PDB file of C-alpha atoms in Angstrom:
ATOM      1  CA  MET B   1      -0.180   0.252  -0.073  1.00 48.00           C
ATOM      2  CA  ALA B   2       1.274   3.657  -0.486  1.00 49.00           C
ATOM      3  CA  PRO B   3       2.371   5.536   1.915  1.00 46.00           C
ATOM      4  CA  VAL B   4      -0.293   7.820   3.279  1.00 56.00           C
ATOM      5  CA  ARG B   5       1.792  10.168   5.329  1.00 81.00           C
ATOM      6  CA  CYS B   6       4.903  11.541   7.437  1.00 83.00           C
ATOM      7  CA  CYS B   7       5.297  11.272  11.240  1.00 83.00           C
ATOM      8  CA  VAL B   8       7.903  11.410  12.929  1.00 82.00           C
ATOM      9  CA  PRO B   9       9.096   9.627  16.802  1.00 82.00           C
ATOM     10  CA  GLY B  10       6.986   9.771  19.264  1.00 83.00           C
ATOM     11  CA  GLU B  11       3.861  11.072  16.760  1.00 87.00           C
ATOM     12  CA  ARG B  12       0.511   9.248  17.831  1.00 89.00           C
ATOM     13  CA  LEU B  13      -0.326   7.326  15.157  1.00 89.00           C
ATOM     14  CA  CYS B  14      -4.104   5.538  16.255  1.00 90.00           C
ATOM     15  CA  SER B  15      -5.074   3.372  18.957  1.00 90.00           C
ATOM     16  CA  LEU B  16      -4.727  -0.163  19.501  1.00 90.00           C
ATOM     17  CA  GLU B  17      -8.364  -0.700  19.015  1.00 89.00           C
ATOM     18  CA  GLU B  18      -8.072   0.403  15.548  1.00 88.00           C
ATOM     19  CA  CYS B  19      -4.766  -0.658  13.888  1.00 89.00           C
ATOM     20  CA  THR B  20      -2.208  -3.412  15.274  1.00 88.00           C
ATOM     21  CA  PRO B  21       1.502  -2.040  15.913  1.00 90.00           C
ATOM     22  CA  GLY B  22       4.221  -2.944  12.770  1.00 87.00           C
ATOM     23  CA  TYR B  23       8.233  -2.198  12.301  1.00 85.00           C
ATOM     24  CA  GLY B  24       9.088   1.107  13.428  1.00 85.00           C
ATOM     25  CA  THR B  25       6.032   1.433  16.542  1.00 90.00           C
ATOM     26  CA  TYR B  26       5.620   1.247  20.056  1.00 89.00           C
ATOM     27  CA  CYS B  27       2.327   0.489  22.286  1.00 90.00           C
ATOM     28  CA  LYS B  28       1.507   2.720  25.379  1.00 89.00           C
ATOM     29  CA  HIS B  29      -1.321   3.243  27.392  1.00 89.00           C
ATOM     30  CA  GLY B  30      -3.649   1.842  24.202  1.00 90.00           C
ATOM     31  CA  TYR B  31      -2.343   3.840  21.419  1.00 92.00           C
ATOM     32  CA  VAL B  32       0.580   3.150  18.864  1.00 91.00           C
ATOM     33  CA  PHE B  33       2.798   5.522  18.421  1.00 90.00           C
ATOM     34  CA  SER B  34       5.533   5.972  15.931  1.00 88.00           C
ATOM     35  CA  SER B  35       9.500   4.968  16.567  1.00 84.00           C
ATOM     36  CA  LEU B  36      11.257   6.699  13.505  1.00 79.00           C
ATOM     37  CA  SER B  37      11.145   9.360  11.309  1.00 76.00           C
ATOM     38  CA  GLY B  38       9.282   8.592   7.898  1.00 80.00           C
ATOM     39  CA  TYR B  39       5.752   7.188   6.328  1.00 83.00           C
ATOM     40  CA  VAL B  40       2.928   5.903   8.470  1.00 87.00           C
ATOM     41  CA  VAL B  41       1.986   2.621   6.173  1.00 87.00           C
ATOM     42  CA  LYS B  42      -1.578   0.963   6.706  1.00 86.00           C
ATOM     43  CA  LYS B  43      -1.375  -2.207   5.315  1.00 84.00           C
ATOM     44  CA  SER B  44      -4.855  -5.053   6.273  1.00 80.00           C
ATOM     45  CA  ASP B  45      -4.624  -8.947   4.947  1.00 75.00           C
ATOM     46  CA  ASN B  46      -7.810 -11.156   5.057  1.00 72.00           C
ATOM     47  CA  GLY B  47     -10.060  -8.720   6.946  1.00 73.00           C
ATOM     48  CA  LEU B  48      -8.107  -8.686  10.065  1.00 80.00           C
ATOM     49  CA  MET B  49      -7.180  -5.782  11.480  1.00 84.00           C
ATOM     50  CA  PRO B  50      -4.750  -3.473   9.652  1.00 88.00           C
ATOM     51  CA  VAL B  51      -0.977  -3.557  10.493  1.00 89.00           C
ATOM     52  CA  VAL B  52       0.334  -0.090  11.276  1.00 89.00           C
ATOM     53  CA  SER B  53       3.944   0.491  10.478  1.00 88.00           C
ATOM     54  CA  VAL B  54       6.589   3.243   9.411  1.00 86.00           C
ATOM     55  CA  VAL B  55       8.581   2.741   6.786  1.00 83.00           C
ATOM     56  CA  ARG B  56      11.713   5.397   5.655  1.00 75.00           C
ATOM     57  CA  ASP B  57      13.044   6.080   2.244  1.00 69.00           C
ATOM     58  CA  THR B  58      16.540   4.941   2.815  1.00 59.00           C
ATOM     59  CA  ASP B  59      17.959   6.337  -0.375  1.00 49.00           C
ATOM     60  CA  SER B  60      17.874   9.669   0.479  1.00 51.00           C
ATOM     61  CA  HIS B  61      19.752   9.183   2.978  1.00 57.00           C
ATOM     62  CA  LEU B  62      23.242   8.345   1.558  1.00 72.00           C
ATOM     63  CA  LEU B  63      25.977  10.674   1.276  1.00 77.00           C
ATOM     64  CA  PRO B  64      29.934   9.741   0.736  1.00 81.00           C
ATOM     65  CA  ASP B  65      32.417   9.548   3.485  1.00 84.00           C
ATOM     66  CA  VAL B  66      36.092   9.692   3.325  1.00 87.00           C
ATOM     67  CA  GLY B  67      37.223   6.693   1.231  1.00 89.00           C
ATOM     68  CA  SER B  68      33.850   5.375  -0.172  1.00 89.00           C
ATOM     69  CA  ILE B  69      34.301   4.694  -3.616  1.00 91.00           C
ATOM     70  CA  VAL B  70      32.154   6.275  -5.574  1.00 92.00           C
ATOM     71  CA  THR B  71      30.884   6.070  -9.118  1.00 92.00           C
ATOM     72  CA  CYS B  72      30.741   9.228 -11.297  1.00 94.00           C
ATOM     73  CA  LYS B  73      30.139  11.048 -14.765  1.00 95.00           C
ATOM     74  CA  VAL B  74      32.895  13.376 -15.941  1.00 95.00           C
ATOM     75  CA  MET B  75      30.236  16.673 -16.502  1.00 95.00           C
ATOM     76  CA  SER B  76      33.757  18.412 -17.299  1.00 94.00           C
ATOM     77  CA  ILE B  77      37.154  19.202 -17.522  1.00 94.00           C
ATOM     78  CA  ASN B  78      39.830  21.698 -17.592  1.00 94.00           C
ATOM     79  CA  PRO B  79      44.329  21.665 -17.732  1.00 92.00           C
ATOM     80  CA  ARG B  80      43.844  21.159 -13.620  1.00 92.00           C
ATOM     81  CA  PHE B  81      40.618  19.635 -12.338  1.00 92.00           C
ATOM     82  CA  ALA B  82      37.724  17.513 -13.745  1.00 93.00           C
ATOM     83  CA  LYS B  83      34.236  17.976 -12.917  1.00 94.00           C
ATOM     84  CA  VAL B  84      32.277  15.387 -12.148  1.00 94.00           C
ATOM     85  CA  GLN B  85      28.472  14.145 -10.841  1.00 94.00           C
ATOM     86  CA  ILE B  86      28.537  11.322  -8.223  1.00 91.00           C
ATOM     87  CA  MET B  87      25.518   8.582  -9.210  1.00 89.00           C
ATOM     88  CA  TYR B  88      26.715   5.959  -7.237  1.00 88.00           C
ATOM     89  CA  ILE B  89      28.179   4.908  -3.538  1.00 88.00           C
ATOM     90  CA  GLY B  90      29.223   1.703  -3.515  1.00 85.00           C
ATOM     91  CA  ALA B  91      26.360  -0.337  -5.221  1.00 81.00           C
ATOM     92  CA  ALA B  92      23.695   1.896  -4.104  1.00 81.00           C
ATOM     93  CA  ALA B  93      22.267   4.567  -6.363  1.00 80.00           C
ATOM     94  CA  LEU B  94      21.404   7.968  -5.796  1.00 81.00           C
ATOM     95  CA  LYS B  95      18.332   9.370  -5.861  1.00 78.00           C
ATOM     96  CA  ASN B  96      20.383  13.368  -6.141  1.00 80.00           C
ATOM     97  CA  THR B  97      23.375  13.054  -7.347  1.00 82.00           C
ATOM     98  CA  PHE B  98      26.233  15.001  -6.016  1.00 87.00           C
ATOM     99  CA  ARG B  99      29.282  17.576  -7.001  1.00 91.00           C
ATOM    100  CA  GLY B 100      32.799  16.399  -7.629  1.00 92.00           C
ATOM    101  CA  THR B 101      36.268  17.145  -8.533  1.00 93.00           C
ATOM    102  CA  ILE B 102      39.262  15.488  -9.293  1.00 93.00           C
ATOM    103  CA  ARG B 103      42.161  17.485  -9.493  1.00 92.00           C
ATOM    104  CA  LYS B 104      45.200  17.429 -11.656  1.00 92.00           C
ATOM    105  CA  GLU B 105      47.648  15.899  -8.417  1.00 92.00           C
ATOM    106  CA  ASP B 106      44.973  13.356  -7.657  1.00 92.00           C
ATOM    107  CA  ILE B 107      44.590  11.001 -10.738  1.00 91.00           C
ATOM    108  CA  ARG B 108      47.462   8.773 -10.797  1.00 88.00           C
ATOM    109  CA  ALA B 109      50.143   8.707  -8.030  1.00 84.00           C
ATOM    110  CA  THR B 110      52.894   8.704  -9.609  1.00 83.00           C
ATOM    111  CA  GLU B 111      54.677  11.452 -12.232  1.00 79.00           C
ATOM    112  CA  LYS B 112      51.996  13.495 -11.096  1.00 78.00           C
ATOM    113  CA  ASP B 113      53.934  16.775 -12.491  1.00 78.00           C
ATOM    114  CA  LYS B 114      53.317  14.939 -15.894  1.00 83.00           C
ATOM    115  CA  VAL B 115      49.461  13.674 -15.647  1.00 87.00           C
ATOM    116  CA  GLU B 116      47.261  16.274 -18.180  1.00 90.00           C
ATOM    117  CA  VAL B 117      43.832  16.226 -17.247  1.00 91.00           C
ATOM    118  CA  TYR B 118      42.449  15.717 -21.086  1.00 89.00           C
ATOM    119  CA  LYS B 119      44.811  13.061 -21.520  1.00 90.00           C
ATOM    120  CA  SER B 120      42.390  11.312 -18.751  1.00 91.00           C
ATOM    121  CA  PHE B 121      39.571  11.848 -18.917  1.00 94.00           C
ATOM    122  CA  ARG B 122      36.379  13.310 -21.265  1.00 93.00           C
ATOM    123  CA  PRO B 123      33.233  14.806 -20.682  1.00 94.00           C
ATOM    124  CA  GLY B 124      30.810  11.867 -20.685  1.00 92.00           C
ATOM    125  CA  ASP B 125      33.073   8.943 -18.637  1.00 94.00           C
ATOM    126  CA  ILE B 126      31.926   7.115 -16.653  1.00 93.00           C
ATOM    127  CA  VAL B 127      34.792   6.910 -13.390  1.00 94.00           C
ATOM    128  CA  VAL B 128      35.122   5.335 -10.266  1.00 94.00           C
ATOM    129  CA  ALA B 129      36.820   7.164  -7.844  1.00 94.00           C
ATOM    130  CA  ARG B 130      37.434   7.411  -4.024  1.00 94.00           C
ATOM    131  CA  VAL B 131      36.447   9.787  -1.569  1.00 93.00           C
ATOM    132  CA  ILE B 132      39.062  12.067   0.060  1.00 93.00           C
ATOM    133  CA  SER B 133      37.823  14.703   1.273  1.00 89.00           C
ATOM    134  CA  LEU B 134      34.515  16.001   2.417  1.00 82.00           C
ATOM    135  CA  GLY B 135      32.147  18.592   0.733  1.00 67.00           C
ATOM    136  CA  ASP B 136      30.306  21.633   2.194  1.00 61.00           C
ATOM    137  CA  ALA B 137      27.726  24.111   0.512  1.00 57.00           C
ATOM    138  CA  GLN B 138      30.187  25.927  -1.235  1.00 59.00           C
ATOM    139  CA  SER B 139      32.632  23.565  -2.778  1.00 67.00           C
ATOM    140  CA  ASN B 140      32.553  20.175  -3.788  1.00 83.00           C
ATOM    141  CA  TYR B 141      33.880  16.789  -2.669  1.00 90.00           C
ATOM    142  CA  LEU B 142      37.311  15.786  -3.680  1.00 93.00           C
ATOM    143  CA  LEU B 143      38.044  12.680  -4.990  1.00 94.00           C
ATOM    144  CA  THR B 144      40.889  10.878  -6.347  1.00 94.00           C
ATOM    145  CA  THR B 145      41.572   8.148  -9.072  1.00 94.00           C
ATOM    146  CA  ALA B 146      45.484   6.974  -7.943  1.00 91.00           C
ATOM    147  CA  GLU B 147      44.718   3.788  -7.714  1.00 90.00           C
ATOM    148  CA  ASN B 148      44.911   0.758  -9.908  1.00 89.00           C
ATOM    149  CA  GLU B 149      41.512  -0.107  -9.307  1.00 91.00           C
ATOM    150  CA  LEU B 150      40.270   3.874 -10.408  1.00 93.00           C
ATOM    151  CA  GLY B 151      39.778   5.206 -13.032  1.00 93.00           C
ATOM    152  CA  VAL B 152      37.582   5.159 -16.292  1.00 93.00           C
ATOM    153  CA  VAL B 153      35.032   2.375 -16.400  1.00 92.00           C
ATOM    154  CA  VAL B 154      33.409   3.388 -19.463  1.00 91.00           C
ATOM    155  CA  ALA B 155      34.284   5.772 -22.105  1.00 92.00           C
ATOM    156  CA  HIS B 156      32.702   6.506 -25.941  1.00 91.00           C
ATOM    157  CA  SER B 157      34.826   7.308 -29.001  1.00 88.00           C
ATOM    158  CA  GLU B 158      33.571  10.320 -31.302  1.00 86.00           C
ATOM    159  CA  ALA B 159      32.044   7.772 -33.252  1.00 85.00           C
ATOM    160  CA  GLY B 160      29.325   6.981 -30.182  1.00 85.00           C
ATOM    161  CA  ALA B 161      30.646   3.437 -29.360  1.00 89.00           C
ATOM    162  CA  THR B 162      32.053   2.067 -26.363  1.00 90.00           C
ATOM    163  CA  MET B 163      35.934   1.894 -25.747  1.00 92.00           C
ATOM    164  CA  VAL B 164      37.517  -0.886 -25.308  1.00 91.00           C
ATOM    165  CA  PRO B 165      40.830  -0.696 -22.298  1.00 91.00           C
ATOM    166  CA  ILE B 166      43.926  -1.795 -24.324  1.00 91.00           C
ATOM    167  CA  SER B 167      46.566  -0.737 -21.468  1.00 89.00           C
ATOM    168  CA  TRP B 168      46.599   1.636 -18.169  1.00 88.00           C
ATOM    169  CA  CYS B 169      46.428   4.858 -20.228  1.00 89.00           C
ATOM    170  CA  GLU B 170      44.771   3.977 -23.600  1.00 92.00           C
ATOM    171  CA  MET B 171      41.151   3.515 -24.609  1.00 93.00           C
ATOM    172  CA  GLN B 172      39.935   1.821 -28.424  1.00 92.00           C
ATOM    173  CA  CYS B 173      37.347   2.428 -30.865  1.00 92.00           C
ATOM    174  CA  PRO B 174      36.056  -0.358 -31.745  1.00 91.00           C
ATOM    175  CA  LYS B 175      34.716   0.413 -34.865  1.00 91.00           C
ATOM    176  CA  THR B 176      37.404   3.188 -36.024  1.00 92.00           C
ATOM    177  CA  HIS B 177      40.000   1.556 -33.895  1.00 91.00           C
ATOM    178  CA  MET B 178      41.383   4.996 -32.850  1.00 92.00           C
ATOM    179  CA  LYS B 179      42.799   5.265 -29.765  1.00 92.00           C
ATOM    180  CA  GLU B 180      42.381   7.943 -26.531  1.00 91.00           C
ATOM    181  CA  PRO B 181      44.484   8.890 -23.971  1.00 92.00           C
ATOM    182  CA  ARG B 182      42.561   7.551 -20.808  1.00 92.00           C
ATOM    183  CA  LYS B 183      43.197   7.142 -17.023  1.00 92.00           C
ATOM    184  CA  VAL B 184      42.026   3.682 -17.642  1.00 92.00           C
ATOM    185  CA  ALA B 185      40.865   1.829 -14.041  1.00 91.00           C
ATOM    186  CA  ARG B 186      41.703  -2.449 -13.684  1.00 85.00           C
ATOM    187  CA  VAL B 187      38.651  -3.819 -12.950  1.00 72.00           C
ATOM    188  CA  GLN B 188      38.427  -6.543 -10.022  1.00 64.00           C
ATOM    189  CA  PRO B 189      37.134  -9.987 -11.329  1.00 61.00           C
ATOM    190  CA  GLU B 190      34.611 -10.491  -8.768  1.00 55.00           C
ATOM    191  CA  PHE B 191      32.980  -6.904  -9.976  1.00 52.00           C
ATOM    192  CA  LEU B 192      33.408  -7.998 -13.808  1.00 52.00           C
ATOM    193  CA  GLN B 193      29.163  -9.589 -15.273  1.00 49.00           C
ATOM    194  CA  THR B 194      29.232 -12.591 -16.671  1.00 42.00           C
TER     195      THR B 194
END
């Protein structure tokens, strides 16, 4: 059944004569109270007394944390950094995206002075990164791809084809066979879908 209304902890929902307490509720003095903030759901099975529960929308409470692995999409690049939108935290999809920044010095662990952003990422690339610093209202989350397992996982060529990684720093278009530079992630075997 669809959520009926929002409630907060301690809010009286109904009397015990009307409903049976369910998840996220408790009984006191003949009434059912909410023990969680969330949505009130009343469900009745086979004509029995309805069960009142409180459910949460847990996806909306996910926030990137320092050390979290995130999946993001590159929105724009310039010589100093790449701006990204964080779409997943681990395997959990976010309803609202967060802004992130991958600085030039956080792209690779070695030869940081030789890194060029446009040779590592392009707008539209899907990147796996690690959060190294939390953002606030004015700034973005700072991310890094300075590990072998982090970097570009999906990229599209100018011909529109999904590119194939051929080394840790290059991807190739299967249609035109053109090679493009990228900071390629080494995908772990447990994450490969078969």
